[in-house]
Short mmCIF file of C-alpha atoms in Angstrom, two decimals:
data_model
loop_
_atom_site.label_atom_id
_atom_site.label_comp_id
_atom_site.label_asym_id
_atom_site.label_seq_id
_atom_site.Cartn_x
_atom_site.Cartn_y
_atom_site.Cartn_z
CA MET A 44 -30.97 10.62 -17.76
CA ASN A 45 -34.58 10.86 -18.72
CA ASP A 46 -35.07 7.39 -17.43
CA TRP A 47 -33.70 8.03 -14.08
CA ARG A 48 -35.91 9.00 -11.17
CA GLU A 49 -35.23 11.04 -8.14
CA THR A 50 -35.54 9.79 -4.69
CA THR A 51 -34.15 9.50 -1.28
CA LEU A 52 -32.46 6.47 0.27
CA GLY A 53 -35.32 6.03 2.96
CA ASP A 54 -38.06 5.35 0.07
CA GLU A 55 -35.71 2.53 -1.32
CA ILE A 56 -33.95 0.83 1.61
CA GLU A 57 -34.33 0.07 5.22
CA LEU A 58 -31.49 -0.30 7.65
CA ALA A 59 -32.22 -3.04 10.13
CA TYR A 60 -30.08 -3.56 13.40
CA GLY A 61 -27.69 -6.51 13.37
CA LYS A 62 -27.87 -9.07 16.13
CA SER A 63 -25.41 -9.80 18.75
CA LEU A 64 -23.13 -12.87 18.36
CA PRO A 65 -20.18 -12.69 20.57
CA ALA A 66 -16.85 -14.62 19.60
CA HIS A 67 -17.42 -17.10 22.32
CA ALA A 68 -20.95 -17.97 21.21
CA ARG A 69 -19.96 -18.69 17.66
CA GLU A 70 -19.39 -22.22 16.31
CA VAL A 71 -17.25 -22.11 13.23
CA GLY A 72 -19.35 -22.91 10.11
CA GLN A 73 -20.65 -21.84 6.50
CA PHE A 74 -21.83 -18.49 7.21
CA GLY A 75 -19.98 -15.33 7.28
CA VAL A 76 -20.17 -13.26 10.48
CA PHE A 77 -19.96 -9.45 9.71
CA GLY A 78 -18.86 -6.44 11.97
CA SER A 79 -18.78 -2.91 11.22
CA ASN A 80 -15.06 -3.35 9.59
CA GLY A 81 -16.12 -6.34 7.32
CA LEU A 82 -16.04 -10.12 7.83
CA VAL A 83 -14.91 -10.85 11.36
CA GLY A 84 -15.64 -14.67 11.59
CA ALA A 85 -18.01 -17.56 10.63
CA HIS A 86 -20.94 -19.44 12.30
CA ILE A 87 -23.25 -22.41 11.79
CA GLU A 88 -26.28 -20.16 11.47
CA ALA A 89 -27.20 -17.27 9.43
CA CYS A 90 -29.81 -14.67 10.27
CA VAL A 91 -30.15 -12.74 7.20
CA LYS A 92 -30.76 -14.24 3.82
CA GLY A 93 -28.03 -13.46 1.01
CA PRO A 94 -27.10 -11.62 -0.92
CA GLY A 95 -27.00 -8.61 1.34
CA ILE A 96 -25.24 -5.42 2.34
CA VAL A 97 -23.84 -4.64 5.81
CA ILE A 98 -23.13 -1.07 6.81
CA GLY A 99 -21.10 -0.01 10.04
CA ARG A 100 -23.19 1.45 12.74
CA LYS A 101 -20.62 1.75 15.32
CA GLY A 102 -16.75 1.55 15.02
CA SER A 103 -16.11 1.81 11.53
CA VAL A 104 -19.02 4.02 10.90
CA GLY A 105 -20.48 3.86 7.35
CA ALA A 106 -18.16 1.09 5.96
CA VAL A 107 -19.94 -0.80 3.41
CA THR A 108 -19.54 -4.72 2.90
CA TYR A 109 -21.33 -7.21 0.58
CA SER A 110 -22.11 -10.91 1.32
CA THR A 111 -22.98 -13.13 -1.54
CA ASP A 112 -24.49 -15.66 0.88
CA ALA A 113 -26.54 -15.76 3.90
CA PHE A 114 -24.79 -14.16 6.63
CA TRP A 115 -24.88 -12.84 10.41
CA PRO A 116 -24.52 -8.91 10.81
CA ILE A 117 -23.63 -8.43 14.57
CA ASP A 118 -25.02 -5.57 16.69
CA THR A 119 -22.54 -2.90 15.69
CA THR A 120 -23.82 -3.05 12.40
CA TYR A 121 -26.96 -2.40 10.00
CA PHE A 122 -28.15 -4.61 7.27
CA VAL A 123 -29.83 -3.50 4.10
CA ILE A 124 -33.50 -4.50 3.42
CA ASN A 125 -34.08 -3.82 -0.34
CA LYS A 126 -37.59 -2.32 -0.41
CA GLY A 127 -37.15 -1.03 -4.12
CA GLY A 128 -36.24 -4.33 -5.42
CA HIS A 129 -32.75 -3.17 -6.87
CA ASP A 130 -29.92 -4.98 -8.15
CA TRP A 131 -27.95 -5.77 -5.06
CA ARG A 132 -24.49 -5.09 -6.67
CA PHE A 133 -25.70 -1.58 -8.00
CA LEU A 134 -27.24 -0.97 -4.37
CA PHE A 135 -23.66 -1.86 -3.01
CA HIS A 136 -21.71 0.42 -5.23
CA LEU A 137 -24.16 3.16 -4.83
CA LEU A 138 -23.83 3.03 -1.08
CA ARG A 139 -20.03 3.09 -1.42
CA HIS A 140 -20.13 6.06 -3.85
CA ILE A 141 -22.31 8.16 -1.41
CA ASP A 142 -19.74 7.44 1.15
CA LEU A 143 -21.62 7.13 4.41
CA THR A 144 -18.61 7.26 6.48
CA GLY A 145 -19.02 11.12 6.63
CA LEU A 146 -22.22 10.64 8.51
CA ASN A 147 -20.68 9.92 11.97
CA SER A 148 -23.08 11.53 14.47
CA HIS A 149 -20.20 12.57 16.71
CA SER A 150 -22.16 12.10 19.84
CA ALA A 151 -20.72 10.82 23.05
CA VAL A 152 -21.07 7.30 21.51
CA PRO A 153 -20.24 8.06 17.71
CA GLY A 154 -22.53 6.03 15.35
CA LEU A 155 -24.57 6.26 12.10
CA ASN A 156 -28.11 7.56 12.32
CA ARG A 157 -30.48 5.71 10.28
CA GLU A 158 -32.48 9.05 9.45
CA ASP A 159 -29.46 10.65 8.24
CA VAL A 160 -29.09 8.01 5.63
CA TYR A 161 -32.68 7.93 4.87
CA SER A 162 -32.90 11.68 4.04
CA ILE A 163 -29.96 11.39 1.35
CA SER A 164 -31.31 12.17 -2.22
CA ALA A 165 -30.32 9.89 -5.03
CA LYS A 166 -31.27 9.35 -8.76
CA LEU A 167 -31.71 5.85 -9.71
CA PRO A 168 -31.89 4.31 -13.30
CA LEU A 169 -34.00 1.15 -14.36
CA ARG A 170 -33.03 -2.15 -13.10
CA ASP A 171 -31.36 -3.28 -16.55
CA GLU A 172 -29.30 -0.20 -16.32
CA GLN A 173 -28.34 -0.99 -12.81
CA LYS A 174 -27.28 -4.53 -13.61
CA ASN A 175 -25.05 -3.00 -16.28
CA ILE A 176 -23.45 -0.38 -14.19
CA ALA A 177 -22.82 -2.94 -11.56
CA SER A 178 -21.45 -5.54 -14.16
CA VAL A 179 -19.00 -2.98 -15.38
CA LEU A 180 -17.87 -1.84 -11.85
CA ASP A 181 -17.50 -5.58 -10.86
CA CYS A 182 -15.39 -6.23 -13.81
CA VAL A 183 -12.89 -3.50 -13.13
CA GLU A 184 -12.79 -4.28 -9.41
CA ASN A 185 -11.98 -7.99 -10.46
CA SER A 186 -9.21 -6.73 -12.61
CA ILE A 187 -7.93 -5.01 -9.58
CA ARG A 188 -8.01 -8.05 -7.53
CA ILE A 189 -6.21 -9.93 -10.41
CA GLU A 190 -3.62 -7.33 -10.73
CA ARG A 191 -2.99 -7.12 -6.74
CA ALA A 192 -2.59 -10.84 -6.51
CA ALA A 193 -0.03 -10.70 -9.50
CA LEU A 194 1.84 -7.86 -7.43
CA GLU A 195 1.91 -9.97 -4.38
CA ASN A 196 3.22 -13.04 -6.50
CA ALA A 197 5.71 -10.75 -7.92
CA GLN A 198 7.01 -9.61 -4.56
CA GLU A 199 7.01 -13.04 -3.02
CA LEU A 200 9.19 -14.08 -6.22
CA LYS A 201 11.61 -11.30 -5.43
CA ARG A 202 11.86 -12.25 -1.72
CA ALA A 203 12.56 -15.88 -2.59
CA ALA A 204 15.09 -14.97 -5.33
CA MET A 205 16.94 -12.66 -2.68
CA ARG A 206 17.07 -15.37 -0.45
CA GLU A 207 18.90 -17.53 -2.89
CA LEU A 208 21.07 -15.04 -4.44
CA PHE A 209 22.46 -13.71 -1.12
CA THR A 210 23.15 -17.22 0.12
CA ARG A 211 24.03 -19.07 -3.12
CA GLY A 212 24.89 -16.58 -5.63
CA LEU A 213 24.75 -17.18 -9.38
CA ARG A 214 27.60 -19.37 -10.07
CA GLY A 215 26.96 -22.59 -8.43
CA GLU A 216 29.85 -22.61 -6.04
CA PRO A 217 29.82 -24.62 -2.87
CA GLN A 218 28.77 -22.57 0.43
CA LYS A 219 30.52 -21.89 3.61
CA ASP A 220 28.95 -21.11 7.08
CA THR A 221 29.53 -17.45 8.10
CA GLU A 222 28.26 -15.31 11.06
CA ILE A 223 25.15 -14.32 8.61
CA GLY A 224 24.43 -17.82 7.48
CA PRO A 225 25.81 -19.67 4.38
CA VAL A 226 27.21 -17.83 1.53
CA PRO A 227 29.10 -18.96 -1.39
CA GLU A 228 32.68 -19.89 -0.62
CA SER A 229 34.43 -17.10 -2.60
CA TRP A 230 32.31 -14.38 -0.88
CA ASP A 231 33.69 -12.47 2.06
CA VAL A 232 31.48 -11.03 5.02
CA VAL A 233 32.64 -7.63 5.87
CA PRO A 234 31.35 -4.65 8.13
CA LEU A 235 29.22 -2.31 6.18
CA GLY A 236 31.58 0.41 7.39
CA SER A 237 34.35 -0.92 5.42
CA LEU A 238 32.67 -0.24 2.08
CA GLY A 239 32.50 3.60 2.67
CA LYS A 240 32.01 6.39 4.87
CA ILE A 241 28.88 6.33 7.03
CA GLY A 242 27.09 9.24 8.44
CA ASN A 243 23.72 11.11 8.65
CA GLY A 244 22.51 14.60 8.15
CA SER A 245 20.46 17.26 9.88
CA THR A 246 17.41 19.43 9.44
CA PRO A 247 18.22 23.34 8.99
CA LYS A 248 15.79 25.35 11.08
CA LYS A 249 12.72 26.11 8.74
CA THR A 250 12.27 29.63 10.69
CA VAL A 251 15.57 30.73 9.26
CA ALA A 252 14.90 31.92 5.77
CA ALA A 253 18.35 32.12 4.68
CA TYR A 254 18.45 28.25 4.85
CA TRP A 255 15.54 27.85 2.69
CA SER A 256 14.56 30.88 0.67
CA GLY A 257 16.05 30.37 -2.97
CA GLY A 258 17.73 27.14 -2.28
CA THR A 259 19.04 25.21 -5.09
CA PHE A 260 20.81 22.18 -3.44
CA PRO A 261 18.80 19.01 -2.97
CA TRP A 262 18.02 18.10 0.64
CA LEU A 263 16.01 14.67 1.32
CA THR A 264 13.53 13.42 4.02
CA SER A 265 13.21 9.79 4.78
CA ALA A 266 9.95 9.57 2.64
CA LYS A 267 12.47 9.54 -0.40
CA VAL A 268 13.87 6.23 0.36
CA TYR A 269 10.61 4.81 -1.08
CA ASP A 270 11.89 5.97 -4.43
CA ARG A 271 14.69 3.37 -4.20
CA GLU A 272 16.56 4.99 -7.10
CA ILE A 273 16.48 8.84 -5.89
CA GLU A 274 16.80 11.08 -8.97
CA VAL A 275 14.86 14.18 -8.02
CA ALA A 276 14.39 16.04 -4.75
CA ASP A 277 11.45 17.84 -3.40
CA GLN A 278 13.19 20.29 -1.06
CA PHE A 279 16.15 22.56 -1.46
CA VAL A 280 18.69 24.16 0.72
CA THR A 281 20.99 27.21 0.29
CA ASP A 282 24.62 27.54 0.44
CA VAL A 283 24.23 29.04 3.80
CA ALA A 284 22.51 25.99 5.15
CA LEU A 285 25.12 23.72 3.85
CA ALA A 286 27.98 25.75 5.67
CA GLU A 287 26.27 26.75 8.86
CA CYS A 288 24.29 23.53 9.49
CA HIS A 289 27.12 21.30 8.75
CA LEU A 290 25.13 19.22 6.12
CA PRO A 291 26.88 16.61 4.09
CA ARG A 292 27.36 16.85 0.51
CA ILE A 293 26.52 13.18 -0.46
CA GLN A 294 27.68 12.19 -3.92
CA PRO A 295 25.74 9.74 -6.44
CA GLY A 296 26.07 6.14 -5.52
CA ALA A 297 25.56 6.52 -1.98
CA VAL A 298 23.08 4.12 -0.15
CA LEU A 299 20.63 5.89 1.97
CA MET A 300 18.63 4.17 4.74
CA ALA A 301 15.83 5.58 6.85
CA ILE A 302 17.01 5.01 10.60
CA THR A 303 14.17 6.44 12.66
CA GLY A 304 10.25 6.35 12.73
CA GLN A 305 7.44 4.42 14.06
CA GLY A 306 5.75 3.51 10.89
CA LYS A 307 7.22 1.26 8.08
CA THR A 308 9.67 3.74 6.60
CA LEU A 309 12.54 2.83 9.33
CA GLY A 310 14.90 0.29 7.44
CA HIS A 311 13.86 1.13 3.85
CA CYS A 312 16.78 1.69 1.51
CA ALA A 313 17.49 3.71 -1.68
CA VAL A 314 20.55 4.46 -4.11
CA LEU A 315 21.23 8.03 -4.40
CA ARG A 316 21.54 9.06 -8.14
CA ILE A 317 22.14 12.72 -7.63
CA GLU A 318 24.30 15.02 -5.49
CA ALA A 319 22.21 15.89 -2.26
CA SER A 320 22.00 16.29 1.40
CA ILE A 321 19.83 14.49 3.96
CA SER A 322 17.88 14.90 7.19
CA GLN A 323 18.97 13.47 10.66
CA HIS A 324 16.45 10.64 9.85
CA ILE A 325 18.65 9.38 7.15
CA ALA A 326 22.00 7.49 7.26
CA TYR A 327 24.06 7.18 4.23
CA LEU A 328 26.89 4.93 2.99
CA GLN A 329 29.19 6.61 0.42
CA THR A 330 29.86 3.56 -1.20
CA ASN A 331 33.45 2.87 -2.37
CA THR A 332 32.39 1.80 -5.74
CA GLU A 333 35.59 0.05 -6.66
CA ARG A 334 34.67 -2.71 -4.06
CA ALA A 335 30.87 -2.68 -3.96
CA GLU A 336 27.97 -2.00 -6.44
CA PRO A 337 25.45 0.24 -4.45
CA GLY A 338 22.48 -1.74 -5.92
CA PHE A 339 23.98 -5.12 -4.26
CA ILE A 340 24.37 -3.37 -1.01
CA ARG A 341 20.74 -2.11 -1.32
CA GLY A 342 19.44 -5.55 -2.34
CA PHE A 343 21.16 -7.28 0.82
CA LEU A 344 19.91 -4.47 3.06
CA GLU A 345 16.31 -5.14 1.94
CA THR A 346 16.68 -8.70 3.10
CA GLN A 347 17.51 -7.43 6.59
CA TYR A 348 14.60 -5.07 6.84
CA GLU A 349 12.75 -7.21 9.77
CA HIS A 350 16.23 -7.51 11.68
CA LEU A 351 16.84 -3.75 11.32
CA ARG A 352 13.43 -2.93 12.64
CA GLN A 353 13.89 -5.20 15.46
CA VAL A 354 17.29 -3.84 16.65
CA ALA A 355 15.85 -0.32 16.27
CA SER A 356 12.84 -1.25 18.79
CA GLY A 357 15.16 -3.03 21.16
CA GLY A 358 15.38 -1.79 24.84
CA GLY A 359 11.63 -1.25 24.89
CA SER A 360 11.96 2.28 23.34
CA THR A 361 8.70 3.56 21.90
CA LYS A 362 10.73 5.57 19.11
CA GLY A 363 12.95 3.14 17.40
CA ALA A 364 15.98 4.19 15.80
CA LEU A 365 19.20 2.75 14.11
CA THR A 366 22.53 4.35 14.95
CA CYS A 367 25.51 4.92 12.55
CA ALA A 368 27.72 2.89 15.04
CA PHE A 369 25.40 -0.17 14.61
CA LEU A 370 25.34 0.22 10.71
CA LYS A 371 29.17 0.45 10.75
CA SER A 372 29.43 -2.88 12.23
CA LEU A 373 26.66 -4.54 10.28
CA PRO A 374 27.90 -7.55 8.66
CA VAL A 375 27.27 -7.77 4.62
CA PRO A 376 28.16 -10.46 2.34
CA LEU A 377 30.46 -9.30 -0.56
CA PRO A 378 31.27 -11.20 -3.96
CA PRO A 379 34.84 -10.93 -4.92
CA THR A 380 34.11 -8.75 -8.22
CA LEU A 381 31.84 -6.17 -9.18
CA ASP A 382 30.84 -8.22 -12.16
CA GLU A 383 29.36 -10.81 -10.05
CA GLN A 384 27.54 -8.27 -7.66
CA ARG A 385 26.07 -6.71 -10.94
CA GLU A 386 24.89 -9.81 -12.48
CA ILE A 387 22.78 -9.98 -9.10
CA VAL A 388 21.54 -6.68 -9.41
CA THR A 389 20.69 -7.19 -12.89
CA VAL A 390 18.36 -10.03 -11.59
CA LEU A 391 16.96 -7.87 -8.90
CA ASP A 392 16.41 -4.89 -11.25
CA ALA A 393 14.31 -7.30 -13.48
CA LEU A 394 12.05 -8.26 -10.55
CA ASP A 395 11.70 -4.76 -9.50
CA ARG A 396 10.54 -3.60 -12.96
CA LYS A 397 7.87 -6.48 -12.82
CA ILE A 398 6.67 -5.15 -9.50
CA GLY A 399 6.89 -1.72 -10.56
CA LEU A 400 4.63 -2.69 -13.75
CA HIS A 401 1.96 -4.55 -11.63
CA GLN A 402 2.00 -1.24 -9.24
CA GLN A 403 1.38 0.96 -12.07
CA LYS A 404 -1.37 -1.19 -13.51
CA ARG A 405 -3.11 -1.57 -10.21
CA ALA A 406 -2.91 2.40 -9.66
CA VAL A 407 -4.42 2.90 -13.08
CA LEU A 408 -7.29 0.46 -12.59
CA GLU A 409 -8.07 1.85 -9.12
CA GLU A 410 -8.09 5.38 -10.56
CA LEU A 411 -10.31 4.17 -13.37
CA PHE A 412 -12.77 2.53 -10.99
CA GLN A 413 -13.13 5.61 -8.83
CA SER A 414 -13.80 7.58 -11.96
CA LEU A 415 -16.52 5.05 -13.40
CA LEU A 416 -17.98 4.81 -10.05
CA HIS A 417 -18.70 8.64 -9.88
CA LYS A 418 -19.62 8.97 -13.44
CA LEU A 419 -21.77 5.94 -13.72
CA MET A 420 -23.54 6.60 -10.48
CA THR A 421 -24.23 10.14 -11.55
CA GLY A 422 -25.47 9.44 -14.91
CA GLU A 423 -22.61 11.50 -16.34
CA ILE A 424 -21.90 8.43 -18.66
CA ARG A 425 -23.89 5.59 -19.70
CA VAL A 426 -22.49 1.99 -20.01
CA ALA A 427 -23.63 2.17 -23.67
CA ASP A 428 -21.39 5.24 -24.21
CA LEU A 429 -18.21 3.44 -22.86
CA ASP A 430 -15.46 2.35 -25.16
CA LEU A 431 -14.56 -1.04 -23.80
CA SER A 432 -11.56 -1.29 -25.57
CA ALA A 433 -9.85 1.42 -23.58
CA LEU A 434 -10.23 -0.77 -20.32
CA SER A 435 -7.97 -3.49 -21.35
CA PRO A 436 -7.27 -6.00 -20.10
CA ALA A 437 -10.59 -5.97 -18.52
CA SER A 438 -12.55 -5.23 -21.84
CA THR A 439 -13.44 -8.74 -22.86
CA GLN A 440 -14.93 -9.31 -19.55
CA LEU A 441 -16.74 -5.97 -19.51
CA GLU A 442 -18.21 -6.73 -23.23
CA GLU A 443 -19.40 -10.07 -22.14
CA ALA A 444 -21.00 -8.48 -18.70
CA THR A 445 -22.83 -6.02 -20.68
CA ALA A 446 -23.86 -7.86 -23.74
#
């Protein structure tokens, strides 16, 4: 880092106030209008030449946004004047690394004080190294965007496949109209409660040590439904809790559903692969596996997610919930054979594996970006020291960007 120099942000940049442009005064055009939380619209005029950087002054304090073209930052923002002639993309990543969101003034009207920003110390490399650093980070972020788009496509493919699978099946037979819409002629529509016992659990008092201390029996909260295939537990209760709190001993093959909550959890489902008990926020279907394949039931319930949430929020309640009585009467389609159900599950499982792969790739790339952002901005590593082959599939782009 011998060629890096110590400075302060105030010596390198100036933060200028954005200019008011209310929504009613905008005429849709080619120039982006930026608020404290990013792009908020478009206008026929710009008041700042691009490229440029916008920083949230009020509202999303310290949020950093980049504009390639000329733009209009509104009066809840600052825009950056690049006094030091630095590479714009490097400057953008530097400000993100510094994390200005922690500089909220906490006054009666919270906001970002320019002097607080100006006082921040920084070490800056020469402009060529700035460009190389920015290129590496941009390429990794581009790979993240590509992976995010691939994930969204895979999720949409699954949604489309589920619409077809649960209305047409896989065997090309004619359809019939039912209370839930068209299904293959040989399928039945039955109440969910006819496919096994439905119930829910409870939460032993946390203050009673005899219920929790030394517990070995798995006990699940509604957060576990995101696993979709539940094979491990995070919490365990004792035999005393099982007996005194009337906790159900749910067997593998049950379908679990989150039945309460104001967030996105309500309506999510999972298949239980271990013996476990559950909280009162989860309902279970102890599936009769001679009639129904658990993965098939879970797959259909996934198609009902929005409907289930609408039912839960009915009556204007601020705390949505589904009841076991409702779930028992919920109509579900049922192919006549387990083999046909399993064929559909096989298709859905393949799509889930594809989705999972993209989720894993995105997570790895996001972790890589954060690591590189810190290490490159602090000079802990240099671009020349990177083994770019380890960054596949972005390695080719990175090598070209830093050649």
